C-alpha cells in the first residue's frame, strides 16, 4: 500500500514538473512572439508542440512573410483539428491575401455554414467573391453580414462602394447612411456619400461632404479637384478659383488645376486670364489635350483672332480625329478667314469626305453651305 502511494506521489510530482516546464517554455515562446522575434519563437513553440503552439507557429511564419510554410502549418493543424474554426478563419484570410481564391472560398464557406453566426465570416467570403468578379455573390455575402450586425462598417462600405460605382445613388445611400449613423466621422463613408451625389450630377449636395473631408484632414488632391468642380458647376466662382488654386500645390495635378481655372475665367468672360491658364495647362499636360486646344480656339474667336482660333481647332482635331465637330469649327473659321471661295469649299468637302456619317442636322448645314459657295464660284466665274 505504501509503495503504491509512493509511486502515485512520484508520478504526480513528475507530471507537475513536466506541466510547469511546459508552461515555462510556452511563456518564453509567447514573450519571443510578442517582441517580434519570430524565428526564435517558432523554435520555442516547436518544443511545446500542443495545438496552441502550432497555431502560433503558423502565425509566426505569416508574420515573417513565409506564407507557404504558414499555409502548410495551418493545413496540418486543420487535418488534426477539423473543427478548429479560428485556424480555418486565419488560413482563409491568408489564402485570400496570397490570391489562392478557390481554397479561400472553401474555407469561408465551411465557416459560414457552421453554427457560429459570425458576420466576419460573411464579410471575408464577400471579399473573396469580389476578387473573382462574382459581384452578385459578394453583395449577397456582405448583406448577410449586415443582417447579422447592422453596424458592420466594412460590409456597409463594400455595398455602398458597389452602388456608387454603378451610379445607383439611392441604394448607395441606404448603406452609406447606416454606416454614418454608427460612425459619423468615417472618412471613407463620407467620401462615398460625396461621390454618390457627385456622380449623379447633384453638385450642390456633394459640396458639404467634400468640405467635411477637408475639415477631417483629408486634404488630398482628389478632394480639392472634385470640390472645385462642384463649386464651378454650382456657380460659386470665387470658391472654385480658390479651390483650384489650392489644387496647384499638388505637382501632378497642375494641368487639371490650370484647366479648371481656365474654365472658370472663361465662364466669367475674363478671356485673358482664361487663355493664360489654359496655355499653362497645355504646358503641364503630358498626354493629349484636344479639349484645351478647342477652349483656346473659342477664346481666340471671341477675341476676334480668326486665324489663331482656326490654328487651335486644327490642333484639337489632330489630337483627336474622331471628333468631327472640331474640324467643322475649322471649316467655319476657314470660311470666315479665306477670301478664295474654292479654298473655303475645299474645307467643307473634305469634312463630308472624312466623315460620311455626320449627324443629320450638321450634314444638312454643311451641304447647304457647299451649295452656297458653289453658287458664289459660278457667279464669280460668269
GROMACS .gro file of N, CA and C in nm, residues 29-30 33 38-39 41-46 49-78 80-81 84 86-95 97-98:
model
  168
   29UNK      N    1   0.812   3.130  -2.523
   29UNK     CA    2   0.774   3.140  -2.665
   29UNK      C    3   0.680   3.258  -2.688
   30UNK      N    4   0.583   3.274  -2.597
   30UNK     CA    5   0.488   3.385  -2.609
   30UNK      C    6   0.560   3.519  -2.601
   33UNK      N    7   0.743   3.584  -2.923
   33UNK     CA    8   0.645   3.618  -3.028
   33UNK      C    9   0.600   3.762  -3.012
   38UNK      N   10   1.032   3.628  -3.425
   38UNK     CA   11   0.950   3.517  -3.471
   38UNK      C   12   1.030   3.388  -3.495
   39UNK      N   13   1.151   3.400  -3.546
   39UNK     CA   14   1.230   3.279  -3.572
   39UNK      C   15   1.258   3.203  -3.443
   41UNK      N   16   1.084   3.234  -3.169
   41UNK     CA   17   0.955   3.193  -3.116
   41UNK      C   18   0.910   3.061  -3.178
   42UNK      N   19   0.934   3.047  -3.309
   42UNK     CA   20   0.897   2.922  -3.378
   42UNK      C   21   0.968   2.803  -3.314
   43UNK      N   22   1.098   2.818  -3.288
   43UNK     CA   23   1.174   2.709  -3.225
   43UNK      C   24   1.122   2.679  -3.085
   44UNK      N   25   1.087   2.783  -3.012
   44UNK     CA   26   1.037   2.764  -2.876
   44UNK      C   27   0.901   2.696  -2.876
   45UNK      N   28   0.813   2.738  -2.966
   45UNK     CA   29   0.680   2.676  -2.975
   45UNK      C   30   0.691   2.530  -3.019
   46UNK      N   31   0.786   2.501  -3.107
   46UNK     CA   32   0.802   2.363  -3.155
   46UNK      C   33   0.835   2.267  -3.041
   49UNK      N   34   0.473   2.202  -2.869
   49UNK     CA   35   0.408   2.106  -2.957
   49UNK      C   36   0.259   2.086  -2.941
   50UNK      N   37   0.189   2.167  -2.860
   50UNK     CA   38   0.044   2.148  -2.847
   50UNK      C   39  -0.029   2.231  -2.954
   51UNK      N   40  -0.163   2.228  -2.952
   51UNK     CA   41  -0.244   2.293  -3.055
   51UNK      C   42  -0.221   2.444  -3.056
   52UNK      N   43  -0.217   2.502  -2.938
   52UNK     CA   44  -0.197   2.647  -2.930
   52UNK      C   45  -0.061   2.686  -2.985
   53UNK      N   46   0.041   2.609  -2.954
   53UNK     CA   47   0.176   2.639  -3.002
   53UNK      C   48   0.185   2.626  -3.154
   54UNK      N   49   0.120   2.523  -3.207
   54UNK     CA   50   0.121   2.504  -3.352
   54UNK      C   51   0.052   2.620  -3.424
   55UNK      N   52  -0.054   2.672  -3.360
   55UNK     CA   53  -0.123   2.788  -3.418
   55UNK      C   54  -0.030   2.909  -3.420
   56UNK      N   55   0.045   2.928  -3.312
   56UNK     CA   56   0.137   3.040  -3.307
   56UNK      C   57   0.252   3.024  -3.408
   57UNK      N   58   0.291   2.902  -3.433
   57UNK     CA   59   0.394   2.879  -3.536
   57UNK      C   60   0.342   2.925  -3.673
   58UNK      N   61   0.218   2.889  -3.702
   58UNK     CA   62   0.157   2.933  -3.829
   58UNK      C   63   0.151   3.085  -3.836
   59UNK      N   64   0.114   3.148  -3.725
   59UNK     CA   65   0.107   3.294  -3.721
   59UNK      C   66   0.245   3.357  -3.738
   60UNK      N   67   0.346   3.294  -3.676
   60UNK     CA   68   0.482   3.348  -3.685
   60UNK      C   69   0.534   3.342  -3.829
   61UNK      N   70   0.509   3.230  -3.896
   61UNK     CA   71   0.550   3.219  -4.037
   61UNK      C   72   0.479   3.326  -4.122
   62UNK      N   73   0.354   3.349  -4.092
   62UNK     CA   74   0.278   3.452  -4.162
   62UNK      C   75   0.339   3.589  -4.138
   63UNK      N   76   0.377   3.614  -4.012
   63UNK     CA   77   0.431   3.745  -3.974
   63UNK      C   78   0.564   3.775  -4.045
   64UNK      N   79   0.646   3.673  -4.066
   64UNK     CA   80   0.775   3.696  -4.131
   64UNK      C   81   0.765   3.687  -4.283
   65UNK      N   82   0.645   3.658  -4.334
   65UNK     CA   83   0.624   3.658  -4.478
   65UNK      C   84   0.651   3.525  -4.545
   66UNK      N   85   0.670   3.421  -4.467
   66UNK     CA   86   0.689   3.288  -4.526
   66UNK      C   87   0.551   3.223  -4.537
   67UNK      N   88   0.477   3.268  -4.639
   67UNK     CA   89   0.335   3.230  -4.649
   67UNK      C   90   0.317   3.081  -4.681
   68UNK      N   91   0.407   3.023  -4.759
   68UNK     CA   92   0.394   2.880  -4.792
   68UNK      C   93   0.401   2.794  -4.666
   69UNK      N   94   0.499   2.824  -4.581
   69UNK     CA   95   0.511   2.746  -4.457
   69UNK      C   96   0.394   2.772  -4.363
   70UNK      N   97   0.347   2.896  -4.363
   70UNK     CA   98   0.232   2.929  -4.279
   70UNK      C   99   0.109   2.851  -4.323
   71UNK      N  100   0.085   2.851  -4.454
   71UNK     CA  101  -0.031   2.777  -4.508
   71UNK      C  102  -0.018   2.628  -4.477
   72UNK      N  103   0.103   2.573  -4.493
   72UNK     CA  104   0.125   2.431  -4.463
   72UNK      C  105   0.099   2.401  -4.316
   73UNK      N  106   0.140   2.492  -4.228
   73UNK     CA  107   0.121   2.472  -4.084
   73UNK      C  108  -0.028   2.477  -4.049
   74UNK      N  109  -0.099   2.575  -4.103
   74UNK     CA  110  -0.244   2.585  -4.079
   74UNK      C  111  -0.315   2.459  -4.130
   75UNK      N  112  -0.276   2.415  -4.248
   75UNK     CA  113  -0.338   2.296  -4.308
   75UNK      C  114  -0.315   2.174  -4.220
   76UNK      N  115  -0.194   2.161  -4.167
   76UNK     CA  116  -0.162   2.049  -4.078
   76UNK      C  117  -0.247   2.054  -3.951
   77UNK      N  118  -0.265   2.172  -3.897
   77UNK     CA  119  -0.348   2.188  -3.776
   77UNK      C  120  -0.490   2.143  -3.803
   78UNK      N  121  -0.546   2.186  -3.918
   78UNK     CA  122  -0.685   2.153  -3.950
   78UNK      C  123  -0.704   2.005  -3.981
   80UNK      N  124  -0.564   1.772  -3.821
   80UNK     CA  125  -0.576   1.708  -3.690
   80UNK      C  126  -0.693   1.761  -3.608
   81UNK      N  127  -0.735   1.887  -3.642
   81UNK     CA  128  -0.842   1.951  -3.565
   81UNK      C  129  -0.940   2.018  -3.662
   84UNK      N  130  -1.147   2.335  -3.567
   84UNK     CA  131  -1.074   2.448  -3.512
   84UNK      C  132  -1.101   2.571  -3.600
   86UNK      N  133  -1.094   2.894  -3.555
   86UNK     CA  134  -1.000   3.006  -3.554
   86UNK      C  135  -0.887   2.982  -3.655
   87UNK      N  136  -0.833   2.861  -3.656
   87UNK     CA  137  -0.727   2.828  -3.752
   87UNK      C  138  -0.780   2.835  -3.895
   88UNK      N  139  -0.904   2.789  -3.916
   88UNK     CA  140  -0.963   2.792  -4.050
   88UNK      C  141  -0.985   2.936  -4.096
   89UNK      N  142  -1.028   3.020  -4.005
   89UNK     CA  143  -1.053   3.160  -4.039
   89UNK      C  144  -0.922   3.230  -4.076
   90UNK      N  145  -0.819   3.209  -3.996
   90UNK     CA  146  -0.690   3.272  -4.025
   90UNK      C  147  -0.630   3.218  -4.155
   91UNK      N  148  -0.647   3.090  -4.180
   91UNK     CA  149  -0.599   3.032  -4.305
   91UNK      C  150  -0.674   3.091  -4.423
   92UNK      N  151  -0.806   3.105  -4.409
   92UNK     CA  152  -0.886   3.164  -4.518
   92UNK      C  153  -0.838   3.303  -4.553
   93UNK      N  154  -0.811   3.385  -4.452
   93UNK     CA  155  -0.764   3.522  -4.477
   93UNK      C  156  -0.627   3.522  -4.544
   94UNK      N  157  -0.541   3.428  -4.503
   94UNK     CA  158  -0.408   3.419  -4.564
   94UNK      C  159  -0.419   3.372  -4.709
   95UNK      N  160  -0.507   3.278  -4.736
   95UNK     CA  161  -0.527   3.232  -4.873
   95UNK      C  162  -0.581   3.344  -4.962
   97UNK      N  163  -0.527   3.664  -4.908
   97UNK     CA  164  -0.416   3.757  -4.922
   97UNK      C  165  -0.318   3.713  -5.029
   98UNK      N  166  -0.296   3.582  -5.040
   98UNK     CA  167  -0.200   3.529  -5.136
   98UNK      C  168  -0.266   3.490  -5.269
   0.00000   0.00000   0.00000
